[in-house]
Coordinates of C-alpha atoms in Angstrom, one line a residue:
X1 CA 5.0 0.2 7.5
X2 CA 4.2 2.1 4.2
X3 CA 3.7 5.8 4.6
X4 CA 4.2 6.9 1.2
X5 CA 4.4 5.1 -2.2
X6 CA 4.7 6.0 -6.1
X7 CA 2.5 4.8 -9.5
X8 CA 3.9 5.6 -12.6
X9 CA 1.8 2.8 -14.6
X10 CA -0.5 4.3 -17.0
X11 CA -4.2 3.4 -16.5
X12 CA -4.6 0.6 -19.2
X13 CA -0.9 -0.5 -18.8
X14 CA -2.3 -1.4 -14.8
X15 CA -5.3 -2.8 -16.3
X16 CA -3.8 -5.0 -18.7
X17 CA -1.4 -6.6 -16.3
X18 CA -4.1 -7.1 -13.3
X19 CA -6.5 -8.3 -15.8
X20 CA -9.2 -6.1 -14.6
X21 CA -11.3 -3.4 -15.8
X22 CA -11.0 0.1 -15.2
X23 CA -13.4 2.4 -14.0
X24 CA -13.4 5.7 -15.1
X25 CA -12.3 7.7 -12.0
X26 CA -8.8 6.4 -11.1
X27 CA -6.1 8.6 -9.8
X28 CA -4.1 10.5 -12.1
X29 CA -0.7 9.2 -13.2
X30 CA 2.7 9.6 -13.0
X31 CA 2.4 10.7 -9.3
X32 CA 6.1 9.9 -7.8
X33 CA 4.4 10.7 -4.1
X34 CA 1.5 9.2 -3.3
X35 CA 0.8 10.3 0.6
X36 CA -2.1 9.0 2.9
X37 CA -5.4 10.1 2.3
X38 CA -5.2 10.2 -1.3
X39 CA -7.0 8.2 -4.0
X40 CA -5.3 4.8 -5.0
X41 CA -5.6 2.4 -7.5
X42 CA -6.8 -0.7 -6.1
X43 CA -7.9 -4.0 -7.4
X44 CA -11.1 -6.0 -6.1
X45 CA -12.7 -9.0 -7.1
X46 CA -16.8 -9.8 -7.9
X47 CA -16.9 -13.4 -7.9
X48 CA -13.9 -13.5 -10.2
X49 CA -14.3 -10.5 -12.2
X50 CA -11.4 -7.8 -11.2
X51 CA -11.8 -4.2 -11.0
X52 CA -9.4 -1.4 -10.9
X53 CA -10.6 1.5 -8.9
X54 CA -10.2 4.3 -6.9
X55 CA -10.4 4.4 -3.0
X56 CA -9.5 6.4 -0.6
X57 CA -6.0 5.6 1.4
X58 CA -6.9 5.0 4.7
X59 CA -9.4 2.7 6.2
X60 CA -12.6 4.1 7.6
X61 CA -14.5 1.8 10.1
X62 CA -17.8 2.1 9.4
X63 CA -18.2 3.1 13.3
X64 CA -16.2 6.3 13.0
X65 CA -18.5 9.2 13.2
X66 CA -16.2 11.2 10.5
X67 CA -13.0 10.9 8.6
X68 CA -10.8 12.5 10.9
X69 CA -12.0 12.1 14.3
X70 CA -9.8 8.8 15.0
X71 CA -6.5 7.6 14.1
X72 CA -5.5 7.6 10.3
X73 CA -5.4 3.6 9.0
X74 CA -3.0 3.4 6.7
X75 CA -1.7 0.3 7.7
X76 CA -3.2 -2.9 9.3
X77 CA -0.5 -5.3 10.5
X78 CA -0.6 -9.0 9.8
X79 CA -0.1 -10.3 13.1
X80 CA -3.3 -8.4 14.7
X81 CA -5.7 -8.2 11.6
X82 CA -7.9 -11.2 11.9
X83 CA -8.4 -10.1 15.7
X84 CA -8.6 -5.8 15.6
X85 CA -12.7 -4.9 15.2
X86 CA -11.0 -2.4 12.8
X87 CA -10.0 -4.6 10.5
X88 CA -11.1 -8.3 11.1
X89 CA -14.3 -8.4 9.1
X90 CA -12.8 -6.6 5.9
X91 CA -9.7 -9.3 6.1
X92 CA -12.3 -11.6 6.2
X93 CA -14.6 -10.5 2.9
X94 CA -13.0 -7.1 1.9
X95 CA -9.4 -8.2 0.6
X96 CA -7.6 -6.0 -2.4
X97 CA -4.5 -5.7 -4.1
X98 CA -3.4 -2.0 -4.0
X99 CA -0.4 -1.7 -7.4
X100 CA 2.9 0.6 -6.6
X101 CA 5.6 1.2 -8.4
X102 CA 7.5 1.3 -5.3
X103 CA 7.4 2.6 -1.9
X104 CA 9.3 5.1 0.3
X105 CA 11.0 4.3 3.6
X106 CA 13.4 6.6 6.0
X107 CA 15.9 5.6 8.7
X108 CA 16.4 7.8 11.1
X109 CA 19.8 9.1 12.6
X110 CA 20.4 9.6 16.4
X111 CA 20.3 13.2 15.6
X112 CA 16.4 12.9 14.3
X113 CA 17.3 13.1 10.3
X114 CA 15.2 11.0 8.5
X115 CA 16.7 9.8 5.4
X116 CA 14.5 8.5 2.6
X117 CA 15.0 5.0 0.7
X118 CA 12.8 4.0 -2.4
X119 CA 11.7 0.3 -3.2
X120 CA 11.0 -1.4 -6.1
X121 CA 10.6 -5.2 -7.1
X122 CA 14.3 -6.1 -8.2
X123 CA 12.6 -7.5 -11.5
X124 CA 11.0 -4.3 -12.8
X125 CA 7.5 -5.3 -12.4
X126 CA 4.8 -3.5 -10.4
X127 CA 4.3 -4.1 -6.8
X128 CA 1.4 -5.9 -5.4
X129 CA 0.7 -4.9 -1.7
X130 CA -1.7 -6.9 0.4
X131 CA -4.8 -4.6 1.2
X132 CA -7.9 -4.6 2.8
X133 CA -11.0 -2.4 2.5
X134 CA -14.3 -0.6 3.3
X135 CA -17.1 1.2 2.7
X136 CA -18.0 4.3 5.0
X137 CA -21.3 6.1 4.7
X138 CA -22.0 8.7 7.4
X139 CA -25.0 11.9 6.9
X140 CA -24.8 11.3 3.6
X141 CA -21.5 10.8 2.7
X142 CA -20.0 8.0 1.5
X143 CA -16.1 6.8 0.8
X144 CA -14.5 3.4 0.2
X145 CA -11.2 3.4 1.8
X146 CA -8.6 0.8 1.7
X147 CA -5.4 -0.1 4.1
X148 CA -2.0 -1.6 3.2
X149 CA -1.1 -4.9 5.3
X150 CA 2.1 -4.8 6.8
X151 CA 4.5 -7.6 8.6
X152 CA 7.7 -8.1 10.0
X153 CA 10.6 -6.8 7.8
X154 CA 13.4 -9.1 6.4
X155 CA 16.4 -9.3 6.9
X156 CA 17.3 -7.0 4.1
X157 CA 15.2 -4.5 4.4
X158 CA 15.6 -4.3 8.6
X159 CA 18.0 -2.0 8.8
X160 CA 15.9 0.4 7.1
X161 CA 12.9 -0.2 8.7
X162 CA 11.3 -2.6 11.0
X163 CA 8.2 -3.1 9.1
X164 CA 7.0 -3.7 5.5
X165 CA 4.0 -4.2 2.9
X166 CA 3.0 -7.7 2.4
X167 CA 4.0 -7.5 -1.3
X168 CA 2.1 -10.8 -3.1
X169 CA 3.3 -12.6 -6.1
X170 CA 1.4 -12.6 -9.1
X171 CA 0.2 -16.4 -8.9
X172 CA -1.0 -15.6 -5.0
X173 CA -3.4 -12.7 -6.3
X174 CA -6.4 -15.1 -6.9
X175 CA -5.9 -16.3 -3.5
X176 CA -5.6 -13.2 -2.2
X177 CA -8.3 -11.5 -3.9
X178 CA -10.9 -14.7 -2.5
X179 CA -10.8 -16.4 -6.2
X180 CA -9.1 -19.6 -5.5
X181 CA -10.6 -20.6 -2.1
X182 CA -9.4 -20.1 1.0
X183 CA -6.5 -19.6 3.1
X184 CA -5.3 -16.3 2.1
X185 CA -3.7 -16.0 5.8
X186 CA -0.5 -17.9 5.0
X187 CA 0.8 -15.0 2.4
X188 CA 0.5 -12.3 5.0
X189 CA 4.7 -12.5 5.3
X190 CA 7.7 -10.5 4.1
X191 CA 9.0 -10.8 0.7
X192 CA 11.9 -13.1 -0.4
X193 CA 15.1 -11.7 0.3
X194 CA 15.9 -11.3 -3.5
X195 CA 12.3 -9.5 -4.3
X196 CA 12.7 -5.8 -3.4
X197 CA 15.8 -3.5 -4.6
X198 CA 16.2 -0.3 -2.8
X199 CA 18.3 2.9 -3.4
X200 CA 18.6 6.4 -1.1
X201 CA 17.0 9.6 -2.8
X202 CA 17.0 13.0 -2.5
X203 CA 15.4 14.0 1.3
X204 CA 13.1 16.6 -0.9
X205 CA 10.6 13.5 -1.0
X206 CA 10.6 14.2 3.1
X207 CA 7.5 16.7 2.2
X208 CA 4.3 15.6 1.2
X209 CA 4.3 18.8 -1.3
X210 CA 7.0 17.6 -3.3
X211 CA 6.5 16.0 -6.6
X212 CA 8.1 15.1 -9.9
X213 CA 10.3 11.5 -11.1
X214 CA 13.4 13.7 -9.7
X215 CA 12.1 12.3 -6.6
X216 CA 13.0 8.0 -7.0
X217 CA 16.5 9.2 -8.6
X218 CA 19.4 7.0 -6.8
X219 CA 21.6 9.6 -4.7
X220 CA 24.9 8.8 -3.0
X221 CA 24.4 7.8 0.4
X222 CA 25.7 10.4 2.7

């Protein structure tokens, strides 16, 4: 899964590398913990032309009758998504990529201590998660809300976590993003096993309050 992620990538920097224009109301950057609920950058497509814009992390079917009456979305996995009413019509026609810098993931001990791990792409580059999203209007009011896809983790990354983002290389982002035709299903898998670098850090990053680059520093493990 992905619970909690960072972006560090200033606005035009994100712009510039996803060849899409901004709008004017993106999230504010650095922000080294990025928790559900908040705004994300995301990047959609109009009949080729990208956008980078704000929604809302965590997906809103447009039958819920407000935003926290029902489970939080933050995920959608890739085995189910094409089949879940939540989710099937936006992996259809609402597909986006959502940029990170990297991503947080714990293990947990038999004793119920949850120790945090932070991800990155082993080349430097930004991550591009797999997403999918939706407009929710309801008495009024109105959101656009996105979801991270998820699969099967690999072999690396298993014994931190069973699960993880669909993380798409650059030259699948047209396909992705319903540019280059279709087929987009077959990239819904885990990374290579070379892709993602991970280190521990500090358990402060365990609370959704915390904040500051302090947090992604490389700690002995313990």
């Amino acid at each position: 899964m992905c619970g909690r992620m960072a972006l560090t990538l200033p606005h035009d920097a994100m712009a510039q590398v996803f060849d899409a224009a901004p709008a004017n109301d993106l999230p504010d950057v650095p922000n080294y913990n990025v928790c559900p609920t908040a705004q994300v950058a995301t990047v959609t497509s109009d009949a080729g032309t990208r956008h980078l814009r704000a929604m809302r992390w965590g997906f809103v079917p447009h039958w819920y009758t407000g935003v926290t009456d029902r489970p939080l979305l933050i995920n959608a996995r890739a085995e189910t998504i094409a089949e879940k009413p939540a989710f099937r019509a936006a992996c259809r026609e609402r597909r986006c990529l959502i940029p990170a810098s990297g991503f947080y993931e714990w293990t947990r001990l038999e004793d119920g201590t949850k120790l945090p791990w932070y991800i990155t792409r082993r080349d430097g580059a930004p991550l591009a998660f797999a997403g999918i999203w939706q407009d929710w209007v309801r008495d009024g009011a109105a959101l656009t809300t996105c979801a991270i896809v998820t699969t099967g983790a690999n072999a690396a990354m298993a014994p931190i976590h069973h699960r993880i983002p669909v993380v798409l290389e650059q030259e699948d982002w047209p396909l992705w993003l319903g540019e280059a035709g279709k087929g987009a299903a077959r990239l819904m898998q885990a990374p290579g096993e070379d892709v993602l670098h991970f280190h521990r850090v500090s358990r402060a990053v365990n609370s959704n309050r915390a904040s500051g680059p302090e947090l992604i520093d490389p700690i002995d493990a313990d």
